[in-house]
Coordinates of N, CA and C and ligand atoms in Angstrom, one line a residue:
M1 N -31.7 5.8 14.4 CA -31.6 5.6 12.8 C -30.3 4.9 12.7
N2 N -30.3 3.7 11.7 CA -28.9 3.5 11.4 C -28.9 3.1 10.0
C3 N -27.4 3.6 9.7 CA -27.3 3.5 8.0 C -26.4 2.4 7.7
L4 N -26.5 1.6 6.4 CA -25.5 0.7 6.1 C -24.6 1.5 4.9
V5 N -23.5 2.1 5.1 CA -22.5 2.7 3.9 C -21.9 1.6 3.1
V6 N -22.1 1.3 1.8 CA -21.5 0.4 1.2 C -20.5 1.1 0.5
V7 N -19.3 0.9 0.6 CA -18.0 1.7 0.1 C -17.8 1.0 -1.5
D8 N -17.7 1.8 -2.4 CA -17.1 1.3 -3.6 C -17.6 0.0 -3.9
P9 N -18.6 -0.7 -3.8 CA -19.0 -2.0 -4.5 C -18.9 -2.1 -6.3
Q10 N -17.8 -2.0 -6.7 CA -17.9 -1.5 -8.0 C -16.7 -2.7 -8.8
N11 N -17.1 -2.9 -10.1 CA -16.3 -3.9 -11.0 C -15.0 -3.8 -10.7
D12 N -14.7 -2.3 -10.9 CA -13.1 -2.4 -10.7 C -12.7 -2.8 -9.8
F13 N -12.9 -2.8 -8.7 CA -12.3 -3.3 -7.5 C -12.7 -4.8 -7.1
C14 N -12.9 -5.4 -8.3 CA -13.7 -7.0 -8.3 C -12.5 -7.5 -9.0
P15 N -12.5 -9.2 -8.7 CA -11.4 -9.8 -9.8 C -11.7 -9.5 -11.4
G16 N -11.3 -9.2 -12.0 CA -10.9 -8.9 -13.3 C -11.1 -7.5 -14.1
G17 N -11.2 -6.4 -13.0 CA -11.1 -5.0 -13.0 C -10.0 -4.4 -12.7
A18 N -10.1 -3.1 -13.0 CA -8.8 -2.3 -13.2 C -7.7 -2.3 -12.0
L19 N -8.2 -2.3 -10.7 CA -8.1 -2.1 -9.3 C -8.4 -3.3 -8.6
A20 N -8.3 -4.6 -9.0 CA -9.4 -5.7 -8.5 C -8.6 -6.2 -7.2
V21 N -9.1 -6.1 -6.1 CA -9.0 -6.6 -5.0 C -9.6 -7.8 -4.7
E22 N -8.2 -8.8 -4.1 CA -8.8 -10.2 -3.9 C -10.2 -10.4 -3.4
G23 N -10.9 -11.3 -4.2 CA -12.0 -11.7 -3.2 C -13.2 -10.5 -2.9
G24 N -12.7 -9.4 -4.1 CA -13.9 -8.1 -3.7 C -15.3 -8.7 -4.0
D25 N -15.4 -10.0 -5.0 CA -16.6 -10.1 -5.8 C -17.8 -10.9 -4.4
Q26 N -16.5 -11.3 -3.5 CA -17.3 -12.2 -2.4 C -18.2 -11.8 -1.3
I27 N -18.1 -10.3 -1.2 CA -18.8 -9.7 -0.3 C -20.2 -9.4 -0.5
M28 N -20.7 -9.5 -1.6 CA -21.7 -9.0 -2.0 C -22.9 -9.3 -1.5
P29 N -23.1 -10.7 -1.4 CA -24.3 -11.4 -1.0 C -24.3 -11.1 0.7
S30 N -23.0 -11.0 1.6 CA -23.6 -10.7 2.8 C -23.8 -9.2 2.6
I31 N -23.4 -8.5 1.8 CA -24.1 -6.9 2.1 C -25.5 -7.2 1.9
N32 N -26.0 -7.6 0.9 CA -27.2 -7.5 0.5 C -28.3 -8.0 1.5
E33 N -27.5 -9.2 2.4 CA -28.2 -9.4 3.7 C -28.5 -8.5 4.7
M34 N -27.5 -7.4 4.8 CA -27.2 -6.9 5.7 C -28.4 -5.4 5.8
M35 N -28.8 -5.4 4.1 CA -29.7 -4.2 4.1 C -31.0 -4.1 4.9
A36 N -31.1 -5.2 4.9 CA -32.6 -5.6 5.9 C -32.7 -5.2 7.1
A37 N -31.4 -5.1 7.9 CA -31.3 -4.5 9.0 C -31.0 -3.4 9.3
H38 N -31.0 -2.4 8.3 CA -30.3 -0.9 8.4 C -32.1 -0.1 8.3
D39 N -32.0 0.9 8.7 CA -33.4 2.1 8.2 C -33.1 2.6 7.0
L40 N -31.5 3.0 6.8 CA -31.3 3.7 5.2 C -30.0 2.6 4.6
V41 N -29.7 2.7 3.4 CA -28.7 2.3 2.9 C -28.0 3.3 1.9
V42 N -26.8 3.6 2.0 CA -26.0 4.7 1.3 C -25.1 3.8 0.5
L43 N -24.7 4.4 -0.9 CA -23.7 3.6 -1.7 C -22.7 5.0 -1.7
T44 N -21.4 4.3 -2.0 CA -20.6 5.4 -2.4 C -19.9 4.7 -3.9
Q45 N -19.9 5.5 -4.7 CA -19.1 5.1 -5.9 C -17.9 5.9 -6.4
D46 N -16.9 5.4 -6.7 CA -15.6 6.2 -7.1 C -15.6 6.5 -8.2
W47 N -15.7 7.5 -8.8 CA -16.2 8.4 -10.1 C -15.2 9.4 -10.8
H48 N -14.5 8.8 -11.3 CA -13.0 9.8 -11.9 C -13.1 10.1 -13.4
P49 N -12.7 11.4 -13.2 CA -12.8 11.8 -14.9 C -11.2 10.8 -15.4
Q50 N -11.3 10.8 -16.8 CA -10.3 10.0 -17.5 C -8.7 10.3 -17.2
N51 N -8.8 11.6 -16.8 CA -7.4 12.4 -16.7 C -7.1 12.8 -15.4
H52 N -7.4 11.8 -14.3 CA -7.5 11.9 -13.0 C -6.1 12.0 -12.5
S53 N -5.7 12.8 -11.5 CA -4.2 12.8 -11.0 C -4.1 11.9 -9.9
S54 N -4.8 10.9 -9.8 CA -4.5 9.6 -8.8 C -4.1 8.4 -10.1
F55 N -4.3 9.1 -11.2 CA -3.8 7.8 -12.0 C -2.1 7.9 -12.4
A56 N -1.5 6.9 -12.3 CA 0.1 7.0 -12.9 C 0.1 7.2 -14.0
S57 N -1.2 7.3 -14.9 CA -0.8 7.3 -16.3 C -1.0 8.8 -17.1
S58 N -1.4 9.8 -15.6 CA -1.3 11.0 -15.6 C 0.1 11.8 -15.5
H59 N 1.1 10.9 -14.9 CA 2.5 11.4 -14.7 C 2.9 10.5 -15.6
P60 N 3.9 11.3 -16.4 CA 4.9 10.6 -17.6 C 6.2 10.0 -16.6
G61 N 6.4 8.8 -17.0 CA 6.9 8.0 -16.5 C 7.3 7.4 -14.8
K62 N 5.6 7.3 -14.2 CA 5.4 6.6 -13.1 C 4.5 5.7 -13.3
T63 N 4.4 4.4 -12.5 CA 4.0 3.9 -12.3 C 3.1 3.4 -11.1
P64 N 1.9 2.5 -11.4 CA 1.1 2.4 -10.4 C 1.9 1.7 -8.8
L65 N 1.3 2.6 -7.8 CA 1.6 2.0 -6.4 C 2.9 2.9 -6.0
E66 N 3.3 3.8 -7.3 CA 4.4 4.7 -6.9 C 3.5 5.7 -6.0
M67 N 4.7 6.6 -5.4 CA 3.9 7.8 -4.7 C 4.4 9.2 -5.2
I68 N 3.4 10.2 -5.1 CA 3.9 11.5 -5.1 C 3.2 12.1 -4.2
D69 N 3.8 13.7 -4.4 CA 3.4 14.7 -3.8 C 2.5 15.6 -4.2
M70 N 1.0 15.5 -3.5 CA 0.1 16.6 -4.0 C 0.2 17.7 -3.3
S71 N -0.6 18.8 -3.6 CA -0.5 19.8 -2.9 C -1.2 19.8 -1.7
Y72 N -1.9 18.4 -1.6 CA -2.7 18.2 -0.4 C -2.0 16.8 0.5
G73 N -0.9 16.4 -0.1 CA 0.0 15.9 0.9 C 0.4 14.4 0.0
P74 N 1.1 13.5 0.5 CA 1.5 12.2 -0.3 C 0.0 11.5 -1.0
Q75 N 0.5 11.1 -2.0 CA -0.9 10.3 -2.9 C -0.4 9.1 -3.2
V76 N -0.8 7.9 -3.5 CA -0.6 6.9 -4.1 C -1.0 7.0 -5.3
L77 N -0.4 6.2 -6.4 CA -0.6 6.4 -7.9 C -1.4 4.9 -8.4
W78 N -2.6 5.3 -8.9 CA -3.4 4.1 -9.1 C -3.4 3.7 -10.7
P79 N -3.6 2.5 -11.1 CA -4.0 2.2 -12.4 C -5.2 3.0 -12.7
D80 N -5.5 3.3 -14.2 CA -6.5 4.1 -14.4 C -8.2 2.9 -13.9
H81 N -8.7 3.7 -13.1 CA -10.0 3.0 -12.6 C -11.2 3.8 -12.6
C82 N -12.7 3.4 -12.5 CA -13.6 3.7 -12.1 C -13.8 5.1 -12.9
I83 N -13.7 5.0 -14.1 CA -13.7 6.0 -14.9 C -15.1 6.5 -15.4
Q84 N -15.6 7.5 -15.1 CA -17.2 8.0 -15.4 C -17.7 7.1 -16.2
R85 N -18.8 6.4 -16.1 CA -19.6 5.7 -17.0 C -19.0 4.5 -18.0
S86 N -18.1 4.2 -17.2 CA -17.4 3.1 -17.8 C -18.0 1.5 -16.9
D87 N -17.9 0.4 -17.4 CA -18.5 -0.7 -17.1 C -17.7 -1.1 -15.8
G88 N -16.4 -0.6 -15.5 CA -15.6 -0.7 -14.6 C -16.1 0.3 -13.0
A89 N -16.7 1.1 -13.8 CA -17.2 2.1 -12.5 C -18.5 1.5 -12.2
A90 N -19.3 0.6 -12.7 CA -20.5 0.4 -12.8 C -20.6 -0.2 -11.4
F91 N -21.7 -0.4 -10.7 CA -21.6 -1.6 -9.4 C -21.7 -3.0 -9.5
H92 N -21.1 -3.9 -8.7 CA -21.0 -5.2 -9.5 C -22.4 -5.6 -9.4
P93 N -22.4 -6.4 -10.1 CA -24.0 -6.8 -10.4 C -25.0 -7.8 -9.7
A94 N -23.9 -8.2 -8.8 CA -24.4 -9.2 -7.6 C -25.0 -8.2 -6.4
L95 N -24.7 -6.9 -6.5 CA -25.1 -5.9 -5.4 C -26.3 -5.5 -5.8
D96 N -27.3 -5.7 -4.5 CA -28.9 -5.1 -4.8 C -28.9 -4.0 -4.4
T97 N -28.9 -2.9 -5.6 CA -29.1 -1.3 -5.2 C -30.5 -0.8 -5.0
S98 N -31.4 -1.5 -5.1 CA -32.9 -1.4 -4.9 C -33.0 -0.6 -3.4
R99 N -32.4 -0.6 -2.5 CA -32.7 -0.1 -1.4 C -31.9 1.3 -1.4
A100 N -30.8 1.6 -2.0 CA -30.2 2.8 -2.0 C -30.8 3.6 -2.2
A101 N -30.7 4.4 -1.1 CA -31.4 5.8 -0.7 C -30.5 7.1 -1.3
A102 N -29.1 6.8 -1.4 CA -28.3 7.7 -2.1 C -27.2 7.3 -2.5
I103 N -26.7 7.8 -3.1 CA -25.5 7.4 -4.0 C -24.3 8.5 -3.9
I104 N -23.5 8.2 -2.9 CA -22.5 9.3 -2.9 C -21.3 9.3 -4.1
R105 N -21.4 10.0 -4.9 CA -20.0 9.9 -6.1 C -19.0 10.7 -5.5
K106 N -17.6 10.4 -5.7 CA -16.5 10.7 -5.2 C -14.9 10.8 -6.2
G107 N -14.0 11.4 -6.3 CA -13.1 11.6 -6.8 C -13.6 12.1 -8.3
M108 N -14.3 13.2 -8.2 CA -14.8 13.7 -9.4 C -14.0 14.7 -10.0
N109 N -13.4 15.6 -9.2 CA -12.3 16.7 -9.1 C -10.6 16.0 -9.6
P110 N -10.5 16.4 -10.6 CA -9.2 15.8 -11.4 C -8.1 16.1 -10.9
A111 N -8.0 17.0 -9.7 CA -6.9 17.4 -9.3 C -6.9 16.9 -7.5
V112 N -7.9 16.4 -7.2 CA -7.9 15.7 -5.8 C -8.7 14.5 -5.7
D113 N -7.7 13.6 -5.0 CA -8.2 11.9 -5.0 C -9.4 12.1 -3.8
S114 N -10.0 11.4 -3.5 CA -11.0 11.2 -2.8 C -11.4 9.6 -2.0
Y115 N -10.6 9.4 -0.9 CA -11.0 7.9 -0.5 C -12.2 7.6 0.1
S116 N -12.4 9.0 1.1 CA -13.5 8.8 2.2 C -14.8 9.1 1.5
A117 N -15.9 8.6 2.0 CA -17.1 8.6 1.7 C -17.6 10.2 2.4
F118 N -16.7 11.1 3.1 CA -17.1 12.3 3.7 C -16.4 13.4 3.0
F119 N -15.0 13.0 3.2 CA -14.4 14.4 2.6 C -13.4 13.8 1.5
E120 N -13.2 14.8 0.4 CA -11.8 14.4 -0.4 C -10.5 14.3 0.2
N121 N -9.3 14.2 -0.4 CA -8.0 13.9 0.2 C -7.4 15.0 0.9
D122 N -8.1 16.3 0.3 CA -7.6 17.6 1.0 C -8.0 17.8 2.2
K123 N -8.8 16.6 2.9 CA -9.6 16.9 4.3 C -10.5 17.8 4.5
K124 N -10.6 18.7 3.3 CA -11.4 19.7 3.7 C -12.5 20.1 2.6
T125 N -12.7 19.5 1.4 CA -13.9 19.5 1.0 C -14.8 18.5 1.0
Q126 N -16.2 18.6 1.5 CA -17.4 17.9 2.2 C -17.6 17.0 0.9
T127 N -18.3 15.6 0.8 CA -18.7 14.9 -0.3 C -20.4 15.2 0.1
G128 N -20.8 15.7 1.1 CA -22.4 16.1 1.7 C -22.8 15.3 2.6
L129 N -22.2 13.9 2.6 CA -22.7 12.8 3.2 C -23.0 13.2 4.5
A130 N -22.2 13.8 5.3 CA -22.1 14.1 7.1 C -23.5 14.8 6.9
G131 N -23.7 15.9 6.4 CA -25.1 16.9 6.4 C -26.4 15.9 6.0
Y132 N -26.6 14.9 5.1 CA -27.3 13.8 4.5 C -27.7 13.1 5.8
L133 N -26.7 12.3 6.4 CA -26.9 11.6 7.8 C -27.7 12.4 9.0
R134 N -26.9 13.7 9.0 CA -27.5 14.0 10.1 C -28.9 14.7 9.4
E135 N -29.1 14.9 8.5 CA -30.5 15.3 8.3 C -31.5 14.5 8.3
T136 N -31.1 13.2 7.9 CA -32.2 11.8 8.1 C -31.6 11.2 9.4
G137 N -31.5 11.6 10.3 CA -31.3 11.5 11.6 C -30.4 10.3 12.1
C138 N -29.7 9.8 11.1 CA -28.6 8.4 11.5 C -27.8 8.9 12.5
T139 N -27.4 8.0 13.4 CA -26.1 8.4 14.5 C -25.2 7.2 14.6
Q140 N -26.0 6.3 13.8 CA -24.9 4.5 13.8 C -24.8 4.2 12.3
L141 N -23.6 4.3 12.1 CA -23.3 3.9 10.7 C -22.9 2.4 10.6
T142 N -23.0 1.7 9.8 CA -22.1 0.2 9.5 C -21.3 0.5 8.3
L143 N -20.1 0.2 8.1 CA -19.6 0.1 7.0 C -19.0 -1.4 6.4
A144 N -19.1 -1.2 5.0 CA -18.6 -2.7 4.4 C -18.2 -2.2 3.0
G145 N -17.2 -3.0 2.5 CA -17.2 -2.4 1.1 C -15.5 -3.1 0.7
L146 N -15.3 -2.0 -0.4 CA -13.6 -2.1 -0.7 C -13.2 -0.5 -0.8
A147 N -12.1 -0.4 -0.4 CA -11.1 -1.4 -0.5 C -11.0 -1.0 1.4
T148 N -10.8 -2.4 2.1 CA -10.6 -2.1 3.9 C -9.6 -1.1 4.1
D149 N -8.4 -1.2 3.4 CA -7.3 -0.3 4.2 C -7.5 1.2 3.2
F150 N -8.3 1.2 2.4 CA -8.3 2.6 1.7 C -9.8 3.5 2.0
C151 N -10.5 3.1 1.3 CA -11.8 3.9 1.1 C -12.7 3.5 2.3
V152 N -12.5 2.4 2.6 CA -13.6 2.0 3.9 C -13.1 2.5 5.4
A153 N -11.8 2.7 5.4 CA -10.4 3.2 6.7 C -11.0 4.8 6.8
W154 N -11.0 5.1 5.7 CA -10.6 6.8 5.5 C -12.4 7.0 5.8
S155 N -13.3 6.4 5.3 CA -14.5 6.9 5.5 C -14.8 6.5 7.0
A156 N -14.4 5.6 8.1 CA -14.5 5.0 9.0 C -14.1 5.9 9.9
L157 N -13.1 6.7 9.8 CA -12.1 7.4 10.5 C -12.8 8.6 10.4
D158 N -13.4 9.2 9.2 CA -13.9 10.5 9.0 C -15.2 10.3 10.1
G159 N -15.7 9.4 9.4 CA -17.1 9.2 10.4 C -17.1 9.3 11.8
V160 N -16.3 8.7 12.5 CA -15.9 8.8 13.9 C -15.7 10.2 14.2
A161 N -14.6 11.3 13.2 CA -14.3 12.7 13.4 C -15.7 13.6 13.1
E162 N -16.7 12.8 12.7 CA -17.6 13.8 12.6 C -19.1 13.5 13.3
G163 N -18.7 12.4 14.6 CA -19.6 12.2 15.4 C -20.5 11.3 15.4
F164 N -20.2 10.3 14.4 CA -21.1 9.1 14.2 C -20.2 7.8 15.2
E165 N -21.2 7.1 15.4 CA -21.1 5.5 16.0 C -20.4 4.8 14.9
V166 N -19.3 4.7 14.5 CA -18.9 3.9 13.3 C -18.6 2.0 13.4
E167 N -19.3 1.2 12.8 CA -19.2 -0.4 13.1 C -18.3 -0.7 11.6
V168 N -17.1 -1.3 11.4 CA -16.8 -1.7 10.2 C -17.2 -3.3 10.5
R169 N -17.5 -3.9 9.2 CA -18.1 -5.2 9.4 C -16.8 -6.0 8.2
L170 N -16.0 -6.4 8.8 CA -14.6 -6.6 8.3 C -15.0 -8.1 7.0
A171 N -15.8 -8.8 7.5 CA -16.1 -10.0 6.7 C -16.6 -9.7 5.5
S172 N -17.5 -8.5 5.4 CA -18.0 -7.8 4.3 C -17.2 -6.6 3.8
C173 N -15.6 -6.7 3.8 CA -15.0 -6.1 3.2 C -13.6 -6.8 2.5
R174 N -12.9 -6.0 1.8 CA -12.0 -7.0 1.3 C -10.7 -5.7 1.1
G175 N -9.3 -6.0 1.8 CA -8.1 -5.1 1.2 C -7.4 -5.0 0.2
I176 N -6.7 -4.1 -0.3 CA -5.3 -3.9 -1.0 C -4.5 -4.4 -0.4
D177 N -3.8 -4.0 0.8 CA -2.8 -4.5 1.6 C -1.6 -4.3 0.7
F178 N -1.6 -3.0 0.5 CA -0.2 -2.5 -0.1 C 0.9 -2.0 0.7
D179 N 2.0 -2.8 1.1 CA 3.1 -1.9 2.0 C 2.6 -1.9 3.1
G180 N 2.0 -2.4 4.0 CA 1.6 -2.8 5.1 C 0.5 -2.2 5.5
S181 N -0.3 -1.7 4.3 CA -1.4 -0.5 4.4 C -2.8 -1.0 5.2
L182 N -2.7 -2.8 5.2 CA -3.8 -2.9 5.9 C -4.0 -3.4 7.7
D183 N -2.6 -3.5 7.9 CA -2.5 -3.6 9.2 C -2.6 -2.2 9.8
A184 N -1.9 -1.2 9.2 CA -2.2 0.1 9.6 C -3.3 0.8 9.7
A185 N -4.1 0.5 8.7 CA -5.5 0.9 8.8 C -6.4 0.1 10.0
L186 N -6.4 -1.0 10.0 CA -7.0 -1.5 11.0 C -6.5 -1.6 12.8
E187 N -5.3 -0.9 12.6 CA -4.4 -0.2 13.9 C -5.1 1.4 14.4
N188 N -5.3 2.3 13.2 CA -5.6 3.0 12.8 C -7.2 3.0 13.5
M189 N -7.8 2.4 12.8 CA -9.4 2.6 13.3 C -9.7 1.9 14.5
R190 N -8.9 0.8 15.0 CA -9.2 0.6 16.3 C -8.9 1.7 17.6
K191 N -7.7 2.6 17.3 CA -7.3 3.2 18.1 C -8.3 4.5 17.9
S192 N -8.9 5.0 17.3 CA -9.8 5.8 16.6 C -11.3 6.0 17.5
G193 N -11.5 4.7 17.9 CA -12.7 4.2 18.2 C -13.8 3.5 17.5
V194 N -13.2 3.0 16.1 CA -14.0 2.5 15.1 C -14.1 0.9 15.6
K195 N -15.5 0.4 15.7 CA -15.8 -0.8 16.4 C -15.5 -1.6 14.8
L196 N -14.5 -2.7 15.2 CA -14.3 -3.7 14.2 C -14.9 -5.0 14.6
V197 N -15.7 -5.5 13.7 CA -16.7 -6.8 13.8 C -16.2 -7.7 12.8
Ligands
VGL201 C1 -10.1 3.0 -3.9 C2 -7.6 3.6 -4.3 C3 -8.0 4.2 -5.4 C4 -10.7 2.0 -3.0 C5 -10.3 4.2 -4.5 O1 -12.4 2.2 -3.0 O2 -10.2 2.1 -1.7 N1 -8.6 3.0 -3.5 N2 -9.4 4.7 -5.4
ZN202 ZN1 -10.5 5.8 -7.1

């Protein structure tokens, strides 16, 4: 069984959104096409409370893209984005959500960010996706979505660590590329056995 995991295909990561990734909206048609070739489709949805600790606005005097130290390690600060029930948190209207068997929401704990579809950034708290995929018999994962260097890369690395065969379709991803983060993520994925297509 193979599963297409579409990472955070949300308005806030597309042009005009709060944390816009260049060309983020352009990946939706190819993602829709990929769905037919997969047994299962899972979507992830960044889903933050208003006062989330990854928001620069939660830290007086801080601005987006500054770093802070959290109890679980260094954390990039972001503009407010993907606030629960906002339009920005909604899936992009061009995405076909009809085949989604499950939607994994993440980043709901105000104290911990969550890039990966599998674990929060403390690298301990599970989202439940690994168990879901095992119980549905999926061994091969195809990843696409936003952003290549954050949520897609962290999901791919955790997927391999959890024992799945992971392929990332780069043509159906777009990156933030902050401070060399895109090259570093690509190198990390390559080294860890993620298949980059
Ligand atoms: C993401 C930064 C903050 C992502 C989510 O989807 O890559 N990046 N929250
Ligand atoms: Zn987020």
